[in-house]
Amino acid sequence: MTEPHTGSAQTGSAHSGSKAGWPLYEVFVRPRRGLNHVHVGSLHAADDRMALLAARDLYTRRNEGVSLWVVRSDAITASTPDERDPFFEPSGDKVYRHPTFYDIPEDVPHI
Amino acid sequence: MVTAEVAEAIPAQTPEDRFEAVVAAEQRIEPRDWMPDAYRATLIRQIAQHAHSEIIGMQPEGNWLTRAPSLRRKAILLAKAQDEAGHGLYLYAAAETLGVDRAELTEKLISGRQKYSSIFNYPTLTFADVGVIGWLVDGAAICNQVPLCRCSYGPYARAMVRICKEESFHQRQGYELLMTLMRGTEAQRRMVQDAVDRWWWPSLMMFGPSDADSPNSARSMAWRIKRHSNDELRRRFVDMTVPQAEHLGVTLPDPELRWNEERGGWDFGEPDWSELNRVIRGQGPCNAQRIDRRRAAHEDGAWVREAAVAYAAKRAAEQSHTEEENGK
């Protein structure tokens, strides 16, 4: 497997600041209670608080969320530079992990 | 079991083969996948140009922010300008996933090395222009942008999904503004017709040169960055717009506009391509003004960017100092 990668999860580049010196942040929105936070995009900000305010203005102008996370891109450890890495191979050959692997007679109820 | 199907459909071969297979299978290319250099360069150019258009596009309407005729219209226009800024930021973020820097793109815009849509080089002379921009310019943008939601490059496609959702508000507020003017006085109706007369042809030019003069189109279509040819999108826009013009009660300034029974669509005249070329070359009515304004905003804002960095550094230093104290 390739080395786990810390840096911009988006570009895979260790360089995640801009020339102006504002680091890159990744933004996660929880659309409503009961759902997970989902990655929606990224932005540049000077610090965490500014990132949160900018994320609100940029990604939740139309009630898209009830909660926001922002995290510096260079703090994310990502799996692979290539999205079909052998890293995920162990899950590929275990068909018995899926319920459809098992034949159960049709007349057995509730299973 | 989508993943298993993909693994079968796309056997591991050379990076080139894999790229071609992902595109052919209507999957998305993601930032860290291998991609041809020309694909990357084409996307950077297109996404940057698109982002610049959103940012420059705030200026023609911004012209009317302080002179909107009511608080309602002013609030709507402010919200629309804020959306355009947001669209620019989504797009710059998408471009950055290709390995370029936003500051570098801004530099290229203000030094004239990268372009933005020619439409924003026309002036907004009356408040009816605000309505016509929403109706025609944003309408043409929607025609161009809806197919981009299926673009083969993931971050661009995702940015376009967000943008398209918001553009619908832009178009509808414009049309509603025009309907209101058309219900007004004779002078107001003339104002709408005058704005339509001035914006119709530039709107048609937004789709780019005719297919015969668009050498890069075929490659972009093969890469599924682009889905339809310029002429096809232009026809689609005309077919969509003619009934809206009729409903509004305005005349589109094209004597050749007539229904083609056979084709089931509208035939229309040829835009003046020499005008488009002039505007692209920098000789449109407002090219210099738009870039000057953008440069001034960028330079005048430098102290804000520097102050934010200084403040962040000071806070970080204070925080580490406090942590040290507490650690003692």
Coordinates of C-alpha atoms in Angstrom, one line a residue, chain B residues 15-30 34-47 98 147-154 156-157 215-228:
Chain B
P15 CA -2.8 5.2 -16.2
E16 CA -3.9 6.4 -19.7
D17 CA -6.1 3.4 -20.2
R18 CA -7.6 3.7 -16.8
F19 CA -8.3 7.5 -17.3
E20 CA -10.0 6.7 -20.6
A21 CA -12.0 3.9 -19.1
V22 CA -13.2 6.0 -16.2
V23 CA -14.3 8.7 -18.5
A24 CA -16.0 6.3 -20.9
A25 CA -17.8 4.6 -18.0
E26 CA -19.3 8.0 -17.0
Q27 CA -17.4 7.9 -13.8
R28 CA -15.7 11.0 -12.4
I29 CA -12.0 11.8 -12.4
E30 CA -10.9 13.0 -9.0
W34 CA -3.7 10.4 -13.1
M35 CA -4.9 12.7 -15.9
P36 CA -3.4 13.8 -19.2
D37 CA -1.5 17.1 -18.9
A38 CA -3.7 18.7 -21.6
Y39 CA -6.9 17.6 -19.8
R40 CA -5.5 19.3 -16.6
A41 CA -4.5 22.5 -18.6
T42 CA -7.9 22.6 -20.3
L43 CA -9.8 22.4 -17.0
I44 CA -7.6 25.0 -15.3
R45 CA -8.2 27.4 -18.2
Q46 CA -11.9 26.8 -18.3
I47 CA -12.6 26.7 -14.6
L98 CA -5.7 20.8 -10.1
P147 CA -24.6 20.0 -18.8
L148 CA -21.4 20.9 -16.8
C149 CA -23.0 19.2 -13.8
R150 CA -22.1 15.9 -15.6
C151 CA -18.6 17.1 -16.4
S152 CA -16.0 14.3 -16.1
Y153 CA -14.0 16.2 -13.5
G154 CA -15.6 15.6 -10.1
Y156 CA -16.0 21.0 -11.2
A157 CA -19.2 18.9 -11.6
P215 CA -11.2 24.1 -32.7
N216 CA -11.0 22.8 -29.1
S217 CA -14.6 21.7 -28.7
A218 CA -14.2 18.2 -30.1
R219 CA -11.4 17.3 -27.7
S220 CA -13.4 18.7 -24.7
M221 CA -16.4 16.7 -25.8
A222 CA -14.3 13.5 -26.1
W223 CA -13.1 14.1 -22.5
R224 CA -16.7 14.7 -21.5
I225 CA -15.8 18.1 -20.1
K226 CA -18.3 19.6 -22.6
R227 CA -21.5 17.7 -23.5
H228 CA -23.0 19.8 -26.3

